Every structure is written in C-alpha cells, then in structure tokens.
Amino acid sequence: MQNTLFQPLKIGPKLARNRLIFGSHTTNYARHHLLSERHADYYAARAEGGAGIIVMEEHIVHPSDLPSANALLGYLPETATALATVTERIRQQQALHTSGQAQGPPLHKCLVLVQLNHNGQQAASDHNQRELWAPSAVPDVASREVPKVMEQADIEAVIGGFAQATRYVKQGNADGVELQISDRSLLRQFLSPLTNQRSDRYGGSLENRVRLVQETIEAVEAALGSEHILGVRFCADELAPWAGITPEQGIEIARLLTATGRIDYMTVTMGSIFSTHMFPFHASMHTPPAYAAHLAAAIKAAMDIPVFAAGRIMNIAQAERVLAEDQADGVEMIRALIADPLLPGLEQNGRADEVRPCIACNQGCQVRNVMNVPLSCAVQPDVLHVTPTLAESALTRGRHTANVLIVGGGPAGMEAARTAAQRGRHVVLYEREETLGGAVRLAATGPGRGELQFITDYLQRQIEQLGVEIHTGTAVTAEMVLAQRAECVLLATGGQAGNGLLPIAGRDLTHVTDVRRILRGETVQGQRVVILDETASHGVLSVAELLVSTGHVVEVITEDWYVGRDLVASHDIVPWMQRVLARGLVMTPHTTVTRIEPGQVIVTDRFRAGERAIAADVVVLGVYDQPAQELYYALKGQVARLFRAGDCVAPRRIEQAIAEGRQIGEQC
C-alpha cells in the first residue's frame, strides 16, 4: 500500500508535514479557562510523536456559552498569551525531536490550529446560571432544557465573538482556526431543520439556514487574513432523515460553504443530537473502523479543498486504506494518539507492534460530564508525556539491580513487569491460568468486545521482548514466594466471584451460575435465563447479549432505574439497546430478587408491595466481584517490600489496574 499518509499536504497558505490530524477534544486541563502547562505537555507529546496537524481543544467564542466548568474561553484577552506559550512549546518539542535528521524528505512543521465553537442548545446552563442560546426553542435531547430563541442582536454578538476569538488566535501565533459545525455546535443547529424552526432570514430554506455559517466564515476570514488556515469540522449526516441533514444535503451544504473560496479544508463527521454515540470521539469498539469515511469520499468528490475523514481510524493501515481508496486527503485520529502519541513514527518505521493500542473503551477519555475530571486513558497511565520505547529503554537499563516477583498476569501484573523490566530489574511473573490477560482477556470474549484483548496482547509482547521470565498454569503459594527471596513482590491476583451486596437465598442451587463461568464458555442448559444484574457493568450486559443472541429467552433484573447504566458513560447504551431489543431481551428495572427457587426467582418491585415469581431454567449472577487477597494476607509481615495492584486491592477497571501496575513497577 502506498505510503501517502506521511506525504506533505498543502492546506491553504501552509504546508503540513503529513496528513494526520490530532483532532479537537475536551481535556479539562484548563486553568482559569485558559490553556495550561498540562495542555503544553499534552500537545507537545503528539507533535513529537509525528502528528501533522494539531487542532486544540475548542475555545468558546461568547459568554452565552459555558458548556463545562473547565471550558477554554476564547473571548478572554489572556487567550493570546496562553496560546502563544503552548504553541511555542509544541514547536520547540518538534525541533528537538527532528534535529540531527540528515536523511529523508524536507521536514515540515506540525501545524497548530484552534477550534472555535459555540455549543448553542447542547451546552449546559448549570455552569454560568444563564439561558442557553439556540436558533429555536427546541430542547436538547439529553438535557431537555428549552433554550432562548436568538434575536438579531444575539446573532451579531456571536458572529463578533468568532471574529474576536480569531484575532486572539492570530496573536497567539497559531497557524489558523477550525470552526465547529459538527458534534456540539450552534452553527450546525442553524443549518439543520431538526433544530432550526425559524421563519426569518436565518430559517426555512437552505439558503437562509446556511446564512449564519456563511456570515461567520466571512467574519473569521476577515479577522484571520490570507496567511492563516481556515478549516471547518462539518457533520454531513445527522442520522435523522426525517428532518436532519442527510448525506445528499451534506454535499449541497459543503458546496455552498466552499463556493466562496474562504475554506481551506473540511473534516467530515457523522452524528447529531439523536445519535451522539456516533460522534467520532464517542464511537465505541462496536462501531466499524472508518465508519464515516464514505461521507468524506462523497464530499471530496464534490470539491477541490483537502477533505479529512474522521471516526474510528485507529492505526496507520486503516488510514492508508482510506487514502488509497481516495475517500479523503487525510485522516483524523484522536483516541489512538491519546493511547500512544508515538503511533505515527512507530508505525511509519515498521514498529507497529510497539504501539500501545487504543481499545475504544471510552473509559478515561470521555470527560465532558458532571464529574469534570481531567482526561486520562484506560490503557495509558501518563497521557501528558511520551513513554520511552523498548529501544530507548534498552540504552538505560544496564545491569539488573533487583529481583522482582509478580503474581498475576492480568493488565496490572504485566504493566508492572514491563515497567520494572524497562528499569533494569530481573522480573519473574507467575499466572495461575494457562494464558495471560486476566479478567480483560475474559471480558474480550463478550460479543463485539474483542478489541479489549489488544491491550493484553500488547503487554504480553512487551514483557516477552524485555526478557521477563513468565510461568503460566502455576498456582503460587506463600511458601513459593518466600523461597524465591525476591527483593520486591507484587500481588496482582485479581478478583473472584463474590456473594454480592446482599446475600440471596438459593444462590447455591445447581441451576445458578455466574457471569465469569458463562464467559469462560460454560454451556447453558435450559431456555429461560434470568440474569441478576447488580453491577450494571459491561461484563454482565455482554453475557445478556451473548445468551439472547444464541436463542435463549433472557430477562435482566436490576434494582437500577433502567438496565445498562454503565453503558451510558461509554456511549454504548444506544447501540446495545438496539441489538438486544431486536432479539427480544426483557428488561425489568427497580426490582429486587429476594430468593432463588428451583425453576423460578422470587422478586419484589421496589415501588410496589408483594412478591411475584419469574420462571427461570438458569439463573446467572451478575454481582460484584471480591478481591482475591488470601495470598496477600498470608505474606503480609513476612515480605519487606510487598505490594498489591488491580482487582486484588478492589475490583475496578482496566485504567486503575494499569495505572497501579505502572506506579509499583516504578518503585521496584
């Protein structure tokens, strides 16, 4: 396949060093609503790793919009100084990375752009206690809040805000701006009949609905000048054909927007207020790679400016395929470069197996919510800096200085082994099962969850290349650990099936099983299956999907208000519901199981008196695991440097397991 991705690309007046965009996304790294030192570290790492274009987190253009507590406010005069600091850091980092390279094509700089946005109806009034602004009084699907209908003065104020923010971007020495007309965007809301029900010059016909966007582009271009880039991020399909922008209308709108020659590039996306799970930064592992590339292809065929494809493009092979098929001139990657900023350079140099893979789990990187936590990554404990590669760590390892014993070959144990071995330690790892991977490998057996295994496969390759001594199929005892006389012992023994928060009478009956046993391949005898869902976790709901997909009649019982609570944050809830409801899954919320009896479970609705029976040939317990900590307590007080990590501390997620493994590996 032709190596097109790493060829330079002319975008308006500037030349990008390659065709890979690190797209805009919320980080919650702001300090006083300005770019911070964290932003500088974060973006500099992606520039060092080889991204051709970086589009910084959205900057809000007007005080009527405050979508999150840590939003960057592009209308603040201090924006220019903060941006100049981050931009300079990016260019310094790139210069350090490329200095001394005497071979290859001429080196071009990483272009730095700033996304400008007003969220309109898709913002939140909680943060600034004022009304939302929108084209019409159409409530947002998520919040159900009714916005204020924008008056002419409001429209002019927002256009002026875009222009003023552009001037600050220019003063901050960035290479240009990107206008958000996509995921959460007032500009898109004016374009779409879903949200624009106006009868004035900004509503009705397409010519009127596109007017605000055109006036904004004109004002931004005037403020920006001819030596900077003006790009747009555009939703070409709202997935709401009854009223929203369709692919055919998307082509027409794109033609209208580019006809004036003011736009230098367009990134094409999919999804709107009724389909937020299809936003490029949200699409989970159940969504096919490059799922929106066909929209970019249709728009690329209709215009002459560079077009970028977005949406689940996770590696260089997928990116090159999009370019080879002439679907786009470049691609956007976000989550893949969060997981490993060195991805472009490693894959370009034939070292793809060293790339820490994104598993599209949406845990850690999805931070635009009420918690306002800083962006993190389930598979990458440090997203702010570049992690040394195996080749780089080999230069500093030197002689082995300590013996490290690790019990447990899940993500916590393997990350600790990798980190300690990189630091020159002699590491011995024991795993009770015949294969490494722990609970993550088990979870990967669920329907559509196979990408979870990418991270355990990566960690296994890493520790094998680092020379970690691995023993599988070995149950470790306290006597074995003590006999090894290791200087540092880490227990990463994981979790085990527990009894749940409340004991359930009848749980020991022969027709009762649990989620772990089903995922391991246990045959389910009987047609009628009842799943007791205490955790609302992906594992339980994977089992529900697995069983209903194999012809069983399945009912999920939960005390929650609805089934699938844990899938909301990871943007899996809508596609999961679509899949399982089509197969007849029965969901019974706000219901407590009081006891299990042969052939049935007895339940009580939390809001109605009285018991009722539900027929069940098989009962599956989806209850909270318990830490496997017997070995820890057997060794406590007998080993000077004894650590625990992951689920044997408390059963949690991949992110906590890998982070704790890294931390302990750095201490051993």
XYZ file of C-alpha atoms in Angstrom, residues 107-605:
499
model
C 10.958 18.375 7.445
C 7.829 20.479 7.706
C 6.397 21.762 10.929
C 3.393 20.437 12.769
C 0.595 22.903 12.108
C -1.235 24.229 15.173
C -4.886 25.174 14.815
C -7.507 26.221 17.358
C -11.104 25.083 17.196
C -13.664 27.828 17.791
C -17.178 26.963 18.893
C -20.473 27.979 20.416
C -22.386 24.956 21.734
C -25.842 26.527 21.497
C -28.608 24.243 22.806
C -26.053 21.481 23.528
C -24.340 23.454 26.290
C -25.386 23.477 29.943
C -26.857 26.359 31.903
C -25.627 24.991 35.241
C -22.130 26.440 34.977
C -22.975 30.092 34.366
C -26.626 30.161 35.500
C -27.975 31.799 32.388
C -30.171 30.740 29.498
C -28.935 28.706 26.559
C -28.946 30.295 23.106
C -30.194 28.462 20.037
C -31.881 29.118 16.691
C -35.249 27.887 18.021
C -36.906 26.792 21.252
C -36.080 23.132 20.638
C -34.925 21.346 23.812
C -31.736 19.340 23.679
C -32.326 15.590 23.623
C -30.001 14.991 26.583
C -30.803 17.840 28.993
C -34.400 18.571 27.882
C -33.674 22.234 28.620
C -35.506 24.713 26.410
C -33.151 27.382 25.035
C -33.825 31.033 24.317
C -34.564 31.858 20.674
C -31.706 34.041 19.467
C -32.559 37.573 18.408
C -30.743 39.532 15.718
C -28.534 41.223 18.310
C -27.602 37.813 19.735
C -26.663 36.529 16.294
C -24.479 39.548 15.645
C -22.835 39.152 19.063
C -21.921 35.527 18.355
C -20.519 36.361 14.916
C -18.491 39.116 16.553
C -17.319 36.637 19.157
C -15.995 34.281 16.487
C -14.119 37.188 14.909
C -12.634 38.385 18.216
C -11.551 34.904 19.217
C -9.903 34.559 15.803
C -7.887 37.705 16.407
C -6.642 36.271 19.706
C -5.688 33.030 17.948
C -3.730 35.012 15.389
C -1.945 36.949 18.157
C -1.134 33.617 19.804
C 0.946 32.565 16.758
C -1.232 29.618 15.778
C -1.454 28.610 12.128
C -5.194 29.057 11.894
C -8.627 28.146 13.197
C -11.187 25.398 12.751
C -14.891 26.204 13.011
C -17.006 23.581 14.741
C -20.071 22.829 12.558
C -20.361 19.275 13.774
C -20.771 17.441 17.088
C -21.963 20.136 19.506
C -22.370 23.280 17.503
C -24.656 26.294 17.278
C -23.606 26.686 13.645
C -24.811 23.176 12.833
C -28.015 23.834 14.760
C -28.756 26.741 12.399
C -28.083 24.501 9.386
C -30.425 21.709 10.481
C -34.249 21.669 10.347
C -34.037 19.422 13.415
C -33.160 22.455 15.489
C -33.880 25.450 13.241
C -37.591 26.255 13.017
C -37.190 29.968 12.365
C -39.238 31.940 9.868
C -36.872 34.905 9.434
C -33.853 35.291 7.146
C -31.965 32.622 9.146
C -34.589 29.888 8.825
C -36.720 27.990 6.359
C -34.906 27.461 3.075
C -31.396 26.066 2.891
C -30.221 29.429 1.598
C -31.478 31.015 4.822
C -30.297 28.264 7.163
C -26.757 28.464 5.830
C -26.653 32.256 6.222
C -25.271 32.378 9.797
C -22.487 29.944 8.928
C -21.541 31.956 5.840
C -21.564 35.239 7.766
C -19.420 33.664 10.477
C -16.923 32.331 7.945
C -16.742 35.755 6.302
C -16.102 37.486 9.638
C -13.486 34.935 10.680
C -11.660 35.184 7.361
C -11.531 38.966 7.651
C -10.005 38.692 11.126
C -7.641 35.883 10.148
C -6.080 37.176 6.965
C -4.729 35.275 3.972
C -1.634 33.827 5.671
C -3.550 31.573 8.072
C -5.701 28.465 7.669
C -9.481 28.498 7.977
C -10.885 24.982 8.297
C -14.262 23.555 9.263
C -15.431 20.414 11.009
C -18.709 19.514 9.328
C -21.447 16.973 10.085
C -22.558 15.547 6.752
C -25.192 13.169 8.144
C -27.205 13.762 11.314
C -28.673 10.245 11.144
C -32.136 11.785 11.458
C -33.512 11.614 7.909
C -36.983 12.788 8.946
C -35.665 16.345 9.418
C -31.893 16.417 9.823
C -29.011 16.905 7.428
C -28.805 13.898 5.101
C -25.706 12.844 3.115
C -27.194 14.374 -0.042
C -27.887 17.662 1.748
C -24.427 17.478 3.307
C -22.839 17.582 -0.151
C -25.002 20.540 -1.124
C -24.171 22.437 2.072
C -20.461 21.693 1.660
C -20.577 23.111 -1.866
C -22.291 26.282 -0.654
C -19.785 26.776 2.164
C -16.731 26.295 -0.052
C -18.002 28.181 -3.087
C -16.558 31.490 -1.857
C -13.049 30.043 -1.600
C -12.716 31.035 2.063
C -12.402 27.499 3.490
C -9.045 25.710 3.296
C -10.052 22.211 4.472
C -13.021 20.231 5.775
C -13.124 17.370 8.296
C -16.276 15.312 7.742
C -18.185 13.672 10.589
C -21.449 11.863 11.332
C -23.979 12.110 14.155
C -26.090 14.746 15.865
C -28.418 15.267 18.826
C -30.203 11.925 18.343
C -27.002 9.985 17.680
C -24.257 11.268 19.961
C -22.857 7.717 20.145
C -21.755 8.204 16.529
C -19.632 11.278 17.177
C -16.056 10.417 16.103
C -14.712 10.799 19.643
C -17.511 8.640 21.080
C -17.884 5.671 18.732
C -17.128 2.510 20.693
C -15.470 -0.754 19.707
C -18.824 -1.987 18.392
C -18.616 0.617 15.596
C -16.633 -0.405 12.492
C -13.313 1.359 11.784
C -13.527 4.360 9.433
C -17.325 4.146 9.611
C -17.850 7.699 8.297
C -15.224 7.651 5.533
C -17.888 7.246 2.845
C -19.236 10.689 3.752
C -15.778 12.217 3.334
C -15.466 10.449 -0.022
C -18.731 11.927 -1.298
C -17.744 15.438 -0.260
C -14.192 15.068 -1.565
C -15.596 14.203 -4.997
C -17.578 17.451 -5.000
C -14.843 19.973 -4.142
C -11.195 20.863 -4.571
C -10.048 21.583 -0.989
C -8.440 18.910 1.220
C -11.005 16.685 2.952
C -10.253 14.715 6.125
C -12.060 11.547 7.211
C -12.905 11.093 10.897
C -14.332 8.314 13.038
C -12.594 5.241 14.497
C -9.462 5.336 12.344
C -7.220 3.561 14.810
C -3.970 2.713 13.025
C -1.857 3.583 10.006
C -3.091 0.636 7.930
C -6.681 1.846 8.258
C -5.621 5.414 7.481
C -3.649 4.398 4.404
C -6.604 2.355 3.169
C -8.865 5.412 3.353
C -6.351 7.426 1.340
C -5.624 4.633 -1.135
C -9.338 4.329 -1.885
C -9.446 8.099 -2.490
C -12.004 8.607 0.259
C -10.093 11.515 1.770
C -6.891 13.544 1.550
C -6.060 12.935 5.202
C -7.445 11.402 8.387
C -8.237 12.428 11.924
C -7.010 10.340 14.862
C -7.720 11.254 18.467
C -8.108 8.341 20.864
C -5.379 6.307 19.170
C -2.921 9.183 19.747
C -4.100 9.604 23.327
C -3.187 5.969 23.957
C 0.192 6.369 22.256
C 1.436 9.716 20.920
C 4.338 7.902 19.210
C 1.969 5.900 16.986
C 2.757 7.770 13.720
C 6.522 7.387 13.966
C 6.492 3.832 15.271
C 4.152 2.572 12.563
C 5.952 4.519 9.842
C 9.194 2.825 10.866
C 7.776 -0.697 10.825
C 7.373 -0.977 14.607
C 3.580 -1.233 14.810
C 3.788 -3.987 17.434
C 5.298 -1.430 19.854
C 2.281 0.891 19.650
C 0.184 0.903 22.818
C -3.266 0.304 21.328
C -6.479 2.196 21.932
C -9.287 -0.246 22.693
C -12.141 2.267 22.159
C -13.472 1.537 25.643
C -14.326 5.217 26.258
C -13.144 4.995 29.845
C -10.970 7.893 30.916
C -11.062 9.953 27.735
C -14.771 10.872 27.952
C -14.639 13.757 30.432
C -17.344 16.118 29.295
C -19.755 15.300 32.102
C -20.786 16.432 35.565
C -17.631 14.995 37.147
C -15.274 17.318 35.219
C -12.298 15.020 35.788
C -9.139 15.597 33.726
C -8.727 13.483 30.609
C -6.973 10.161 31.107
C -6.721 6.851 29.272
C -7.607 3.320 30.352
C -4.507 1.836 28.715
C -2.026 4.724 29.096
C -1.323 5.917 32.669
C 0.566 9.034 31.538
C -1.141 10.863 28.673
C 0.910 14.029 29.121
C 4.316 12.695 28.158
C 5.972 10.330 25.713
C 6.696 6.915 27.227
C 10.135 5.526 26.264
C 10.105 2.785 23.649
C 11.807 -0.562 24.150
C 14.773 0.564 22.083
C 15.176 3.748 24.120
C 14.850 1.979 27.454
C 17.479 -0.594 26.400
C 20.058 2.190 26.320
C 19.494 2.966 30.001
C 18.691 -0.433 31.527
C 22.234 -1.556 32.200
C 22.784 -4.323 34.745
C 19.966 -5.969 36.681
C 19.830 -4.334 40.085
C 16.934 -6.144 41.788
C 14.795 -9.262 41.596
C 11.072 -8.648 41.242
C 8.424 -11.358 41.695
C 4.937 -10.722 40.317
C 1.958 -12.998 40.906
C -0.825 -12.426 38.390
C -0.620 -11.920 34.633
C -3.520 -9.552 34.101
C -3.042 -5.927 32.979
C -1.811 -4.804 36.421
C 0.809 -7.535 36.679
C 2.001 -7.202 33.091
C 2.247 -3.396 33.227
C 4.257 -3.667 36.441
C 6.509 -6.293 34.828
C 7.018 -4.145 31.734
C 7.845 -1.047 33.773
C 10.210 -2.813 36.165
C 11.987 -4.651 33.339
C 12.475 -1.395 31.450
C 14.209 -0.080 34.545
C 16.652 -2.952 34.525
C 15.034 -5.266 37.062
C 15.047 -9.026 36.706
C 11.341 -9.872 36.689
C 9.646 -13.229 37.219
C 5.896 -13.371 36.587
C 3.533 -16.210 37.570
C -0.009 -16.685 36.265
C -2.466 -19.305 37.506
C -4.238 -19.680 34.144
C -2.647 -21.145 31.033
C -2.771 -17.763 29.266
C -2.015 -14.206 30.323
C -4.585 -11.423 30.301
C -6.678 -11.936 33.417
C -10.178 -10.507 33.581
C -9.592 -8.377 30.488
C -8.961 -11.412 28.299
C -12.129 -12.949 29.720
C -14.162 -9.799 29.072
C -12.889 -9.783 25.478
C -14.870 -12.961 24.797
C -18.122 -10.985 25.043
C -19.934 -10.071 21.800
C -18.087 -7.289 19.992
C -15.616 -6.838 22.850
C -12.614 -8.490 21.208
C -10.611 -5.252 20.980
C -10.127 -5.373 24.747
C -7.557 -8.078 24.096
C -5.416 -5.627 22.101
C -4.001 -4.203 25.323
C -3.224 -7.563 26.941
C -1.625 -8.811 23.714
C 0.486 -5.630 23.608
C 1.616 -6.009 27.213
C 2.475 -9.661 26.669
C 4.620 -8.790 23.629
C 6.374 -6.095 25.622
C 7.298 -8.275 28.602
C 8.430 -11.107 26.326
C 10.722 -8.743 24.399
C 12.055 -7.358 27.680
C 13.038 -10.825 28.843
C 10.557 -11.194 31.691
C 10.558 -14.788 32.948
C 6.955 -15.974 32.543
C 5.361 -19.032 34.165
C 1.733 -19.824 33.270
C -0.523 -22.539 34.648
C 1.085 -22.129 38.071
C -0.801 -21.571 41.311
C 1.532 -19.689 43.640
C 1.644 -20.325 47.378
C 3.115 -18.208 50.144
C 5.874 -20.795 50.590
C 6.867 -20.454 46.918
C 7.092 -16.673 47.225
C 9.193 -16.795 50.373
C 11.541 -19.373 48.854
C 12.343 -17.022 45.950
C 13.697 -14.314 48.285
C 12.713 -11.581 45.852
C 13.551 -8.019 46.811
C 10.163 -6.786 45.642
C 6.907 -8.776 45.470
C 3.779 -7.583 43.695
C 0.481 -9.404 44.018
C -1.892 -8.793 41.112
C -4.120 -11.786 41.717
C -7.297 -10.092 40.514
C -10.838 -10.604 41.672
C -13.057 -13.611 42.160
C -16.786 -14.296 42.108
C -18.426 -12.836 45.193
C -21.743 -13.003 47.008
C -22.849 -9.522 46.027
C -24.016 -6.678 48.219
C -26.889 -8.659 49.724
C -26.946 -12.444 50.234
C -29.584 -14.125 48.096
C -31.187 -17.284 49.373
C -30.881 -20.122 46.903
C -27.737 -18.890 45.179
C -26.121 -22.303 45.726
C -28.740 -24.233 43.762
C -27.460 -26.306 40.842
C -29.110 -24.159 38.144
C -27.351 -20.985 39.367
C -24.173 -19.851 37.640
C -22.302 -16.555 37.218
C -21.008 -14.184 34.569
C -17.400 -15.401 34.689
C -18.410 -19.003 34.063
C -20.580 -18.031 31.092
C -17.763 -16.000 29.533
C -15.419 -18.959 30.021
C -17.736 -20.999 27.800
C -19.968 -22.840 30.232
C -22.911 -24.395 28.400
C -26.284 -23.005 29.469
C -28.842 -25.785 29.854
C -32.407 -24.608 29.517
C -34.295 -21.998 27.534
C -35.379 -19.443 30.121
C -32.488 -17.427 31.614
C -32.763 -14.786 34.316
C -29.740 -12.539 34.924
C -29.467 -10.743 38.257
C -27.613 -7.535 37.403
C -26.168 -5.872 40.481
C -23.269 -4.047 38.791
C -24.698 -2.619 35.525
C -21.279 -3.435 34.073
C -20.239 -4.271 30.532
C -19.470 -7.860 31.546
C -22.979 -8.605 32.769
C -24.570 -6.958 29.758
C -22.215 -8.800 27.403
C -23.485 -12.063 28.860
C -27.076 -10.899 28.366
C -26.324 -10.146 24.713
C -24.457 -13.428 24.256
C -27.298 -15.543 25.630
C -30.114 -13.734 23.854
C -28.113 -13.972 20.608
C -27.859 -17.764 20.953
C -31.591 -18.291 21.178
C -32.262 -18.139 24.896
C -35.189 -16.234 26.370
C -33.386 -13.771 28.629
C -34.653 -11.383 31.281
C -32.329 -8.968 33.086
C -33.390 -7.875 36.563
C -31.827 -4.814 38.179
C -32.536 -2.536 41.126
C -31.491 0.442 38.976
C -33.959 2.703 37.185
C -33.018 1.062 33.892
C -30.817 -1.721 32.573
C -27.437 -0.668 31.191
C -26.464 2.273 33.408
C -22.725 1.684 32.988
C -23.050 1.817 29.206
C -24.182 5.447 29.196
C -20.795 6.972 30.018
C -19.022 4.883 27.366
C -21.644 5.762 24.704
C -22.584 2.084 24.293
C -26.136 2.251 25.588
C -27.971 3.110 22.345
C -26.336 0.523 20.054
C -26.538 -2.132 22.801
C -30.246 -1.471 23.257
C -30.775 -1.650 19.507
C -29.038 -5.025 19.315
C -30.601 -6.772 22.298
C -34.144 -5.441 21.985
C -34.247 -6.654 18.398
C -33.576 -10.149 19.779
C -36.251 -9.942 22.457
C -34.299 -9.223 25.642
C -36.651 -8.490 28.548
C -35.580 -5.779 30.996
C -37.018 -5.499 34.488
C -35.790 -2.407 36.375
C -36.191 -1.257 40.013
C -36.731 -4.834 41.094
C -35.078 -6.821 43.907
C -34.508 -10.578 43.858
C -35.475 -11.889 47.284
C -34.673 -15.563 46.708
C -33.971 -18.195 44.092
C -36.044 -21.356 43.952
C -35.996 -24.360 41.606
C -37.400 -23.204 38.286
C -38.011 -19.593 39.313
C -36.803 -16.460 41.059
C -38.935 -14.509 43.511
C -38.788 -10.742 43.091
C -40.201 -7.588 44.613
C -40.724 -4.305 42.800
